[in-house]
Amino acid sequence: MMKIDHIAVACETLDAGRAWVEQSLGVTLLPGGQHARFGTHNLLLGLEEGLYLEVIAIDPTVPDPGRRRWFDLDDFTGAPRVTNWICAADDLSAALAKAPARMGAPFDMKRGALEWQFVGGEEGRLPFGGGFPAMIDWGDSVHPATRLANTGLRLERLVITTPDADALRGALAPLITDRRVEIKQGARSMRAEFASPDGQKVLA
């Protein structure tokens, strides 16, 4: 089985992502780092219950990596928005065996002291138009959320809207059961709702 690890907000630039998330949630994002394999960089935000939020964009200061980037960032345009969710798997091979086709093979990642394995879909595109989660295994690394300040934000609901709602529910059923995840029928979108000391906050 898997559990929610973190939620990704894609953006054309980190400055745009920072402005949107900080205004929407009333918090300050923390520096993340660079991902040399994909030519991306990120900002981070700690959430309750061991989760975190990642704001990610193509890094314009590094050369093109010569491969398609994860989270389908090569084709991302428009305003910052929630685009992906990432689930931790204790046994990545077993989880992949139950996952839909076109998940791609696991690959090794490293950023600073962090080392992990990741499955991000073939050519950076995850099944169900990104509605199916990426998979991660942190191995022996200390989870990033433990290094992030407590913001008091707690994920209440992740709403994934897709034209293939029944099929996505079926694909998720053998891998994750989480009352916070809601699958709805409709045009593709993703919405994260958070409880905070100041009331509900939303990213969509």
mmCIF file with all atom_site columns, C-alpha atoms in Angstrom:
data_model
loop_
_atom_site.group_PDB
_atom_site.id
_atom_site.type_symbol
_atom_site.label_atom_id
_atom_site.label_alt_id
_atom_site.label_comp_id
_atom_site.label_asym_id
_atom_site.label_entity_id
_atom_site.label_seq_id
_atom_site.pdbx_PDB_ins_code
_atom_site.Cartn_x
_atom_site.Cartn_y
_atom_site.Cartn_z
_atom_site.occupancy
_atom_site.B_iso_or_equiv
_atom_site.pdbx_formal_charge
_atom_site.auth_seq_id
_atom_site.auth_comp_id
_atom_site.auth_asym_id
_atom_site.auth_atom_id
_atom_site.pdbx_PDB_model_num
ATOM 1   C CA . MET A 1 1   ? 0.000   0.000  0.000   1.00 0.00 ? 1   MET A CA 1
ATOM 2   C CA . MET A 1 2   ? 0.958   3.632  -0.378  1.00 0.00 ? 2   MET A CA 1
ATOM 3   C CA . LYS A 1 3   ? 0.349   6.877  1.487   1.00 0.00 ? 3   LYS A CA 1
ATOM 4   C CA . ILE A 1 4   ? 0.350   10.518 0.443   1.00 0.00 ? 4   ILE A CA 1
ATOM 5   C CA . ASP A 1 5   ? 3.865   11.931 0.661   1.00 0.00 ? 5   ASP A CA 1
ATOM 6   C CA . HIS A 1 6   ? 3.581   15.405 -0.851  1.00 0.00 ? 6   HIS A CA 1
ATOM 7   C CA . ILE A 1 7   ? 1.667   17.595 -3.294  1.00 0.00 ? 7   ILE A CA 1
ATOM 8   C CA . ALA A 1 8   ? 3.229   19.421 -6.235  1.00 0.00 ? 8   ALA A CA 1
ATOM 9   C CA . VAL A 1 9   ? 2.407   22.881 -7.539  1.00 0.00 ? 9   VAL A CA 1
ATOM 10  C CA . ALA A 1 10  ? 3.784   23.484 -11.036 1.00 0.00 ? 10  ALA A CA 1
ATOM 11  C CA . CYS A 1 11  ? 4.626   26.968 -12.266 1.00 0.00 ? 11  CYS A CA 1
ATOM 12  C CA . GLU A 1 12  ? 6.402   28.677 -15.142 1.00 0.00 ? 12  GLU A CA 1
ATOM 13  C CA . THR A 1 13  ? 8.777   30.383 -12.684 1.00 0.00 ? 13  THR A CA 1
ATOM 14  C CA . LEU A 1 14  ? 9.467   29.870 -8.996  1.00 0.00 ? 14  LEU A CA 1
ATOM 15  C CA . ASP A 1 15  ? 8.755   33.543 -8.356  1.00 0.00 ? 15  ASP A CA 1
ATOM 16  C CA . ALA A 1 16  ? 5.248   33.127 -9.777  1.00 0.00 ? 16  ALA A CA 1
ATOM 17  C CA . GLY A 1 17  ? 4.698   29.955 -7.759  1.00 0.00 ? 17  GLY A CA 1
ATOM 18  C CA . ARG A 1 18  ? 5.979   31.553 -4.578  1.00 0.00 ? 18  ARG A CA 1
ATOM 19  C CA . ALA A 1 19  ? 3.711   34.574 -4.935  1.00 0.00 ? 19  ALA A CA 1
ATOM 20  C CA . TRP A 1 20  ? 0.609   32.482 -5.579  1.00 0.00 ? 20  TRP A CA 1
ATOM 21  C CA . VAL A 1 21  ? 1.119   29.952 -2.811  1.00 0.00 ? 21  VAL A CA 1
ATOM 22  C CA . GLU A 1 22  ? 2.166   32.504 -0.191  1.00 0.00 ? 22  GLU A CA 1
ATOM 23  C CA . GLN A 1 23  ? -0.808  34.723 -0.980  1.00 0.00 ? 23  GLN A CA 1
ATOM 24  C CA . SER A 1 24  ? -3.245  31.790 -1.051  1.00 0.00 ? 24  SER A CA 1
ATOM 25  C CA . LEU A 1 25  ? -2.027  30.125 2.137   1.00 0.00 ? 25  LEU A CA 1
ATOM 26  C CA . GLY A 1 26  ? -0.657  33.068 4.117   1.00 0.00 ? 26  GLY A CA 1
ATOM 27  C CA . VAL A 1 27  ? 2.693   31.374 4.766   1.00 0.00 ? 27  VAL A CA 1
ATOM 28  C CA . THR A 1 28  ? 6.319   31.705 3.678   1.00 0.00 ? 28  THR A CA 1
ATOM 29  C CA . LEU A 1 29  ? 7.894   29.074 1.448   1.00 0.00 ? 29  LEU A CA 1
ATOM 30  C CA . LEU A 1 30  ? 11.355  27.771 2.233   1.00 0.00 ? 30  LEU A CA 1
ATOM 31  C CA . PRO A 1 31  ? 14.239  27.170 -0.194  1.00 0.00 ? 31  PRO A CA 1
ATOM 32  C CA . GLY A 1 32  ? 14.451  23.692 -1.673  1.00 0.00 ? 32  GLY A CA 1
ATOM 33  C CA . GLY A 1 33  ? 17.148  23.055 -4.234  1.00 0.00 ? 33  GLY A CA 1
ATOM 34  C CA . GLN A 1 34  ? 17.984  21.928 -7.749  1.00 0.00 ? 34  GLN A CA 1
ATOM 35  C CA . HIS A 1 35  ? 17.350  18.603 -9.487  1.00 0.00 ? 35  HIS A CA 1
ATOM 36  C CA . ALA A 1 36  ? 20.237  18.156 -11.930 1.00 0.00 ? 36  ALA A CA 1
ATOM 37  C CA . ARG A 1 37  ? 18.659  15.144 -13.674 1.00 0.00 ? 37  ARG A CA 1
ATOM 38  C CA . PHE A 1 38  ? 15.668  17.197 -14.850 1.00 0.00 ? 38  PHE A CA 1
ATOM 39  C CA . GLY A 1 39  ? 16.897  20.775 -14.795 1.00 0.00 ? 39  GLY A CA 1
ATOM 40  C CA . THR A 1 40  ? 14.304  21.874 -12.251 1.00 0.00 ? 40  THR A CA 1
ATOM 41  C CA . HIS A 1 41  ? 14.298  23.629 -8.892  1.00 0.00 ? 41  HIS A CA 1
ATOM 42  C CA . ASN A 1 42  ? 11.803  23.940 -6.070  1.00 0.00 ? 42  ASN A CA 1
ATOM 43  C CA . LEU A 1 43  ? 10.519  25.605 -2.923  1.00 0.00 ? 43  LEU A CA 1
ATOM 44  C CA . LEU A 1 44  ? 9.039   23.703 0.020   1.00 0.00 ? 44  LEU A CA 1
ATOM 45  C CA . LEU A 1 45  ? 6.395   24.074 2.698   1.00 0.00 ? 45  LEU A CA 1
ATOM 46  C CA . GLY A 1 46  ? 5.896   21.797 5.689   1.00 0.00 ? 46  GLY A CA 1
ATOM 47  C CA . LEU A 1 47  ? 2.398   20.469 6.408   1.00 0.00 ? 47  LEU A CA 1
ATOM 48  C CA . GLU A 1 48  ? 0.924   18.627 9.359   1.00 0.00 ? 48  GLU A CA 1
ATOM 49  C CA . GLU A 1 49  ? 1.009   14.828 9.615   1.00 0.00 ? 49  GLU A CA 1
ATOM 50  C CA . GLY A 1 50  ? 4.393   14.483 7.939   1.00 0.00 ? 50  GLY A CA 1
ATOM 51  C CA . LEU A 1 51  ? 3.384   15.861 4.529   1.00 0.00 ? 51  LEU A CA 1
ATOM 52  C CA . TYR A 1 52  ? 4.794   18.754 2.557   1.00 0.00 ? 52  TYR A CA 1
ATOM 53  C CA . LEU A 1 53  ? 4.056   20.971 -0.422  1.00 0.00 ? 53  LEU A CA 1
ATOM 54  C CA . GLU A 1 54  ? 6.506   21.346 -3.300  1.00 0.00 ? 54  GLU A CA 1
ATOM 55  C CA . VAL A 1 55  ? 6.484   24.287 -5.714  1.00 0.00 ? 55  VAL A CA 1
ATOM 56  C CA . ILE A 1 56  ? 8.460   23.261 -8.797  1.00 0.00 ? 56  ILE A CA 1
ATOM 57  C CA . ALA A 1 57  ? 9.540   24.873 -12.059 1.00 0.00 ? 57  ALA A CA 1
ATOM 58  C CA . ILE A 1 58  ? 12.104  24.526 -14.841 1.00 0.00 ? 58  ILE A CA 1
ATOM 59  C CA . ASP A 1 59  ? 15.400  26.058 -13.729 1.00 0.00 ? 59  ASP A CA 1
ATOM 60  C CA . PRO A 1 60  ? 16.419  28.627 -16.379 1.00 0.00 ? 60  PRO A CA 1
ATOM 61  C CA . THR A 1 61  ? 20.007  28.784 -15.067 1.00 0.00 ? 61  THR A CA 1
ATOM 62  C CA . VAL A 1 62  ? 20.965  25.244 -16.100 1.00 0.00 ? 62  VAL A CA 1
ATOM 63  C CA . PRO A 1 63  ? 21.276  23.589 -19.541 1.00 0.00 ? 63  PRO A CA 1
ATOM 64  C CA . ASP A 1 64  ? 18.460  21.543 -21.015 1.00 0.00 ? 64  ASP A CA 1
ATOM 65  C CA . PRO A 1 65  ? 18.810  18.043 -19.490 1.00 0.00 ? 65  PRO A CA 1
ATOM 66  C CA . GLY A 1 66  ? 18.247  16.301 -22.820 1.00 0.00 ? 66  GLY A CA 1
ATOM 67  C CA . ARG A 1 67  ? 15.235  14.375 -21.520 1.00 0.00 ? 67  ARG A CA 1
ATOM 68  C CA . ARG A 1 68  ? 11.636  15.224 -20.807 1.00 0.00 ? 68  ARG A CA 1
ATOM 69  C CA . ARG A 1 69  ? 11.218  16.646 -17.325 1.00 0.00 ? 69  ARG A CA 1
ATOM 70  C CA . TRP A 1 70  ? 9.080   15.109 -14.603 1.00 0.00 ? 70  TRP A CA 1
ATOM 71  C CA . PHE A 1 71  ? 5.560   16.372 -13.822 1.00 0.00 ? 71  PHE A CA 1
ATOM 72  C CA . ASP A 1 72  ? 5.144   17.128 -17.553 1.00 0.00 ? 72  ASP A CA 1
ATOM 73  C CA . LEU A 1 73  ? 6.825   20.495 -16.939 1.00 0.00 ? 73  LEU A CA 1
ATOM 74  C CA . ASP A 1 74  ? 7.992   20.772 -20.550 1.00 0.00 ? 74  ASP A CA 1
ATOM 75  C CA . ASP A 1 75  ? 4.378   21.343 -21.592 1.00 0.00 ? 75  ASP A CA 1
ATOM 76  C CA . PHE A 1 76  ? 3.266   23.384 -18.582 1.00 0.00 ? 76  PHE A CA 1
ATOM 77  C CA . THR A 1 77  ? 1.908   26.858 -19.285 1.00 0.00 ? 77  THR A CA 1
ATOM 78  C CA . GLY A 1 78  ? -0.319  29.320 -17.482 1.00 0.00 ? 78  GLY A CA 1
ATOM 79  C CA . ALA A 1 79  ? -0.824  30.280 -13.880 1.00 0.00 ? 79  ALA A CA 1
ATOM 80  C CA . PRO A 1 80  ? 0.637   28.204 -11.026 1.00 0.00 ? 80  PRO A CA 1
ATOM 81  C CA . ARG A 1 81  ? -1.635  25.369 -9.985  1.00 0.00 ? 81  ARG A CA 1
ATOM 82  C CA . VAL A 1 82  ? -1.745  22.010 -8.228  1.00 0.00 ? 82  VAL A CA 1
ATOM 83  C CA . THR A 1 83  ? -0.832  19.414 -10.847 1.00 0.00 ? 83  THR A CA 1
ATOM 84  C CA . ASN A 1 84  ? 0.383   16.263 -9.112  1.00 0.00 ? 84  ASN A CA 1
ATOM 85  C CA . TRP A 1 85  ? 0.389   14.210 -5.967  1.00 0.00 ? 85  TRP A CA 1
ATOM 86  C CA . ILE A 1 86  ? 3.177   11.911 -4.894  1.00 0.00 ? 86  ILE A CA 1
ATOM 87  C CA . CYS A 1 87  ? 2.727   8.792  -2.779  1.00 0.00 ? 87  CYS A CA 1
ATOM 88  C CA . ALA A 1 88  ? 5.317   6.955  -0.722  1.00 0.00 ? 88  ALA A CA 1
ATOM 89  C CA . ALA A 1 89  ? 5.594   3.205  -1.226  1.00 0.00 ? 89  ALA A CA 1
ATOM 90  C CA . ASP A 1 90  ? 7.423   0.900  1.154   1.00 0.00 ? 90  ASP A CA 1
ATOM 91  C CA . ASP A 1 91  ? 7.868   -1.582 -1.680  1.00 0.00 ? 91  ASP A CA 1
ATOM 92  C CA . LEU A 1 92  ? 8.176   0.260  -4.973  1.00 0.00 ? 92  LEU A CA 1
ATOM 93  C CA . SER A 1 93  ? 8.331   -2.906 -7.085  1.00 0.00 ? 93  SER A CA 1
ATOM 94  C CA . ALA A 1 94  ? 5.152   -4.296 -5.515  1.00 0.00 ? 94  ALA A CA 1
ATOM 95  C CA . ALA A 1 95  ? 3.342   -0.980 -5.968  1.00 0.00 ? 95  ALA A CA 1
ATOM 96  C CA . LEU A 1 96  ? 4.399   -0.771 -9.602  1.00 0.00 ? 96  LEU A CA 1
ATOM 97  C CA . ALA A 1 97  ? 3.096   -4.283 -10.228 1.00 0.00 ? 97  ALA A CA 1
ATOM 98  C CA . LYS A 1 98  ? -0.382  -3.074 -9.250  1.00 0.00 ? 98  LYS A CA 1
ATOM 99  C CA . ALA A 1 99  ? -0.167  0.283  -11.021 1.00 0.00 ? 99  ALA A CA 1
ATOM 100 C CA . PRO A 1 100 ? -1.523  1.179  -14.478 1.00 0.00 ? 100 PRO A CA 1
ATOM 101 C CA . ALA A 1 101 ? 0.602   0.877  -17.588 1.00 0.00 ? 101 ALA A CA 1
ATOM 102 C CA . ARG A 1 102 ? 2.986   3.658  -18.626 1.00 0.00 ? 102 ARG A CA 1
ATOM 103 C CA . MET A 1 103 ? 4.242   4.418  -15.124 1.00 0.00 ? 103 MET A CA 1
ATOM 104 C CA . GLY A 1 104 ? 7.818   4.021  -16.311 1.00 0.00 ? 104 GLY A CA 1
ATOM 105 C CA . ALA A 1 105 ? 10.718  2.491  -14.418 1.00 0.00 ? 105 ALA A CA 1
ATOM 106 C CA . PRO A 1 106 ? 12.081  3.681  -11.047 1.00 0.00 ? 106 PRO A CA 1
ATOM 107 C CA . PHE A 1 107 ? 15.120  5.949  -11.188 1.00 0.00 ? 107 PHE A CA 1
ATOM 108 C CA . ASP A 1 108 ? 17.529  7.205  -8.548  1.00 0.00 ? 108 ASP A CA 1
ATOM 109 C CA . MET A 1 109 ? 17.521  10.845 -7.454  1.00 0.00 ? 109 MET A CA 1
ATOM 110 C CA . LYS A 1 110 ? 19.848  12.858 -5.244  1.00 0.00 ? 110 LYS A CA 1
ATOM 111 C CA . ARG A 1 111 ? 19.696  16.416 -3.894  1.00 0.00 ? 111 ARG A CA 1
ATOM 112 C CA . GLY A 1 112 ? 22.140  17.357 -1.162  1.00 0.00 ? 112 GLY A CA 1
ATOM 113 C CA . ALA A 1 113 ? 21.905  14.774 1.600   1.00 0.00 ? 113 ALA A CA 1
ATOM 114 C CA . LEU A 1 114 ? 18.660  13.370 0.203   1.00 0.00 ? 114 LEU A CA 1
ATOM 115 C CA . GLU A 1 115 ? 18.598  10.226 -1.903  1.00 0.00 ? 115 GLU A CA 1
ATOM 116 C CA . TRP A 1 116 ? 15.444  8.567  -3.154  1.00 0.00 ? 116 TRP A CA 1
ATOM 117 C CA . GLN A 1 117 ? 13.845  6.442  -5.860  1.00 0.00 ? 117 GLN A CA 1
ATOM 118 C CA . PHE A 1 118 ? 11.094  7.919  -7.999  1.00 0.00 ? 118 PHE A CA 1
ATOM 119 C CA . VAL A 1 119 ? 8.562   6.742  -10.551 1.00 0.00 ? 119 VAL A CA 1
ATOM 120 C CA . GLY A 1 120 ? 7.150   9.617  -12.583 1.00 0.00 ? 120 GLY A CA 1
ATOM 121 C CA . GLY A 1 121 ? 5.475   8.149  -15.651 1.00 0.00 ? 121 GLY A CA 1
ATOM 122 C CA . GLU A 1 122 ? 6.826   7.504  -19.134 1.00 0.00 ? 122 GLU A CA 1
ATOM 123 C CA . GLU A 1 123 ? 8.250   10.685 -20.676 1.00 0.00 ? 123 GLU A CA 1
ATOM 124 C CA . GLY A 1 124 ? 7.253   12.589 -17.538 1.00 0.00 ? 124 GLY A CA 1
ATOM 125 C CA . ARG A 1 125 ? 3.547   11.940 -18.064 1.00 0.00 ? 125 ARG A CA 1
ATOM 126 C CA . LEU A 1 126 ? 1.618   10.041 -15.423 1.00 0.00 ? 126 LEU A CA 1
ATOM 127 C CA . PRO A 1 127 ? -1.508  7.980  -16.184 1.00 0.00 ? 127 PRO A CA 1
ATOM 128 C CA . PHE A 1 128 ? -4.938  9.606  -16.204 1.00 0.00 ? 128 PHE A CA 1
ATOM 129 C CA . GLY A 1 129 ? -3.486  12.934 -17.301 1.00 0.00 ? 129 GLY A CA 1
ATOM 130 C CA . GLY A 1 130 ? -1.548  13.229 -14.060 1.00 0.00 ? 130 GLY A CA 1
ATOM 131 C CA . GLY A 1 131 ? -4.452  12.124 -11.900 1.00 0.00 ? 131 GLY A CA 1
ATOM 132 C CA . PHE A 1 132 ? -2.586  8.978  -10.870 1.00 0.00 ? 132 PHE A CA 1
ATOM 133 C CA . PRO A 1 133 ? 0.156   9.686  -8.324  1.00 0.00 ? 133 PRO A CA 1
ATOM 134 C CA . ALA A 1 134 ? 3.878   9.548  -8.831  1.00 0.00 ? 134 ALA A CA 1
ATOM 135 C CA . MET A 1 135 ? 5.609   7.077  -6.511  1.00 0.00 ? 135 MET A CA 1
ATOM 136 C CA . ILE A 1 136 ? 8.542   7.687  -4.202  1.00 0.00 ? 136 ILE A CA 1
ATOM 137 C CA . ASP A 1 137 ? 10.724  5.674  -1.838  1.00 0.00 ? 137 ASP A CA 1
ATOM 138 C CA . TRP A 1 138 ? 12.987  7.698  0.445   1.00 0.00 ? 138 TRP A CA 1
ATOM 139 C CA . GLY A 1 139 ? 15.027  4.679  1.501   1.00 0.00 ? 139 GLY A CA 1
ATOM 140 C CA . ASP A 1 140 ? 17.302  5.592  4.402   1.00 0.00 ? 140 ASP A CA 1
ATOM 141 C CA . SER A 1 141 ? 17.072  9.356  3.853   1.00 0.00 ? 141 SER A CA 1
ATOM 142 C CA . VAL A 1 142 ? 15.506  11.546 6.508   1.00 0.00 ? 142 VAL A CA 1
ATOM 143 C CA . HIS A 1 143 ? 12.134  12.661 5.146   1.00 0.00 ? 143 HIS A CA 1
ATOM 144 C CA . PRO A 1 144 ? 12.172  16.312 3.958   1.00 0.00 ? 144 PRO A CA 1
ATOM 145 C CA . ALA A 1 145 ? 9.094   17.188 6.031   1.00 0.00 ? 145 ALA A CA 1
ATOM 146 C CA . THR A 1 146 ? 11.091  16.666 9.237   1.00 0.00 ? 146 THR A CA 1
ATOM 147 C CA . ARG A 1 147 ? 13.379  19.546 8.214   1.00 0.00 ? 147 ARG A CA 1
ATOM 148 C CA . LEU A 1 148 ? 10.587  22.022 7.499   1.00 0.00 ? 148 LEU A CA 1
ATOM 149 C CA . ALA A 1 149 ? 9.006   24.450 9.950   1.00 0.00 ? 149 ALA A CA 1
ATOM 150 C CA . ASN A 1 150 ? 5.522   23.651 11.223  1.00 0.00 ? 150 ASN A CA 1
ATOM 151 C CA . THR A 1 151 ? 3.061   25.914 9.390   1.00 0.00 ? 151 THR A CA 1
ATOM 152 C CA . GLY A 1 152 ? -0.103  24.658 11.104  1.00 0.00 ? 152 GLY A CA 1
ATOM 153 C CA . LEU A 1 153 ? -1.540  23.704 7.712   1.00 0.00 ? 153 LEU A CA 1
ATOM 154 C CA . ARG A 1 154 ? -3.167  20.279 7.489   1.00 0.00 ? 154 ARG A CA 1
ATOM 155 C CA . LEU A 1 155 ? -4.382  18.631 4.302   1.00 0.00 ? 155 LEU A CA 1
ATOM 156 C CA . GLU A 1 156 ? -8.142  18.108 4.564   1.00 0.00 ? 156 GLU A CA 1
ATOM 157 C CA . ARG A 1 157 ? -9.023  17.081 1.039   1.00 0.00 ? 157 ARG A CA 1
ATOM 158 C CA . LEU A 1 158 ? -7.386  16.461 -2.309  1.00 0.00 ? 158 LEU A CA 1
ATOM 159 C CA . VAL A 1 159 ? -9.966  16.634 -5.076  1.00 0.00 ? 159 VAL A CA 1
ATOM 160 C CA . ILE A 1 160 ? -8.917  15.086 -8.388  1.00 0.00 ? 160 ILE A CA 1
ATOM 161 C CA . THR A 1 161 ? -11.325 15.788 -11.222 1.00 0.00 ? 161 THR A CA 1
ATOM 162 C CA . THR A 1 162 ? -10.954 13.662 -14.340 1.00 0.00 ? 162 THR A CA 1
ATOM 163 C CA . PRO A 1 163 ? -13.073 12.480 -17.286 1.00 0.00 ? 163 PRO A CA 1
ATOM 164 C CA . ASP A 1 164 ? -12.102 8.925  -16.257 1.00 0.00 ? 164 ASP A CA 1
ATOM 165 C CA . ALA A 1 165 ? -13.222 9.023  -12.620 1.00 0.00 ? 165 ALA A CA 1
ATOM 166 C CA . ASP A 1 166 ? -14.414 5.407  -12.338 1.00 0.00 ? 166 ASP A CA 1
ATOM 167 C CA . ALA A 1 167 ? -11.276 4.049  -14.004 1.00 0.00 ? 167 ALA A CA 1
ATOM 168 C CA . LEU A 1 168 ? -9.015  6.149  -11.765 1.00 0.00 ? 168 LEU A CA 1
ATOM 169 C CA . ARG A 1 169 ? -10.851 4.959  -8.651  1.00 0.00 ? 169 ARG A CA 1
ATOM 170 C CA . GLY A 1 170 ? -10.354 1.384  -9.804  1.00 0.00 ? 170 GLY A CA 1
ATOM 171 C CA . ALA A 1 171 ? -6.643  1.930  -10.469 1.00 0.00 ? 171 ALA A CA 1
ATOM 172 C CA . LEU A 1 172 ? -6.116  3.466  -7.017  1.00 0.00 ? 172 LEU A CA 1
ATOM 173 C CA . ALA A 1 173 ? -8.143  0.902  -5.062  1.00 0.00 ? 173 ALA A CA 1
ATOM 174 C CA . PRO A 1 174 ? -5.411  -1.762 -4.674  1.00 0.00 ? 174 PRO A CA 1
ATOM 175 C CA . LEU A 1 175 ? -2.773  0.816  -3.724  1.00 0.00 ? 175 LEU A CA 1
ATOM 176 C CA . ILE A 1 176 ? -4.143  3.521  -1.469  1.00 0.00 ? 176 ILE A CA 1
ATOM 177 C CA . THR A 1 177 ? -7.149  4.149  0.736   1.00 0.00 ? 177 THR A CA 1
ATOM 178 C CA . ASP A 1 178 ? -7.272  7.698  2.072   1.00 0.00 ? 178 ASP A CA 1
ATOM 179 C CA . ARG A 1 179 ? -10.451 9.499  3.070   1.00 0.00 ? 179 ARG A CA 1
ATOM 180 C CA . ARG A 1 180 ? -8.862  12.813 2.045   1.00 0.00 ? 180 ARG A CA 1
ATOM 181 C CA . VAL A 1 181 ? -8.671  11.815 -1.630  1.00 0.00 ? 181 VAL A CA 1
ATOM 182 C CA . GLU A 1 182 ? -11.837 12.497 -3.618  1.00 0.00 ? 182 GLU A CA 1
ATOM 183 C CA . ILE A 1 183 ? -12.182 11.540 -7.295  1.00 0.00 ? 183 ILE A CA 1
ATOM 184 C CA . LYS A 1 184 ? -14.765 13.484 -9.298  1.00 0.00 ? 184 LYS A CA 1
ATOM 185 C CA . GLN A 1 185 ? -16.004 13.262 -12.874 1.00 0.00 ? 185 GLN A CA 1
ATOM 186 C CA . GLY A 1 186 ? -15.271 16.266 -15.103 1.00 0.00 ? 186 GLY A CA 1
ATOM 187 C CA . ALA A 1 187 ? -12.579 18.246 -16.870 1.00 0.00 ? 187 ALA A CA 1
ATOM 188 C CA . ARG A 1 188 ? -9.082  17.579 -15.505 1.00 0.00 ? 188 ARG A CA 1
ATOM 189 C CA . SER A 1 189 ? -8.086  19.625 -12.477 1.00 0.00 ? 189 SER A CA 1
ATOM 190 C CA . MET A 1 190 ? -6.684  19.201 -8.977  1.00 0.00 ? 190 MET A CA 1
ATOM 191 C CA . ARG A 1 191 ? -7.624  21.045 -5.794  1.00 0.00 ? 191 ARG A CA 1
ATOM 192 C CA . ALA A 1 192 ? -6.005  20.866 -2.360  1.00 0.00 ? 192 ALA A CA 1
ATOM 193 C CA . GLU A 1 193 ? -7.911  22.067 0.696   1.00 0.00 ? 193 GLU A CA 1
ATOM 194 C CA . PHE A 1 194 ? -6.153  22.780 3.979   1.00 0.00 ? 194 PHE A CA 1
ATOM 195 C CA . ALA A 1 195 ? -7.243  23.477 7.533   1.00 0.00 ? 195 ALA A CA 1
ATOM 196 C CA . SER A 1 196 ? -5.270  26.290 9.172   1.00 0.00 ? 196 SER A CA 1
ATOM 197 C CA . PRO A 1 197 ? -5.419  28.380 12.358  1.00 0.00 ? 197 PRO A CA 1
ATOM 198 C CA . ASP A 1 198 ? -7.030  31.071 10.159  1.00 0.00 ? 198 ASP A CA 1
ATOM 199 C CA . GLY A 1 199 ? -9.643  28.783 8.626   1.00 0.00 ? 199 GLY A CA 1
ATOM 200 C CA . GLN A 1 200 ? -9.746  26.839 5.372   1.00 0.00 ? 200 GLN A CA 1
ATOM 201 C CA . LYS A 1 201 ? -7.140  27.585 2.688   1.00 0.00 ? 201 LYS A CA 1
ATOM 202 C CA . VAL A 1 202 ? -7.336  26.331 -0.912  1.00 0.00 ? 202 VAL A CA 1
ATOM 203 C CA . LEU A 1 203 ? -4.940  25.721 -3.789  1.00 0.00 ? 203 LEU A CA 1
ATOM 204 C CA . ALA A 1 204 ? -6.423  24.723 -7.142  1.00 0.00 ? 204 ALA A CA 1
#
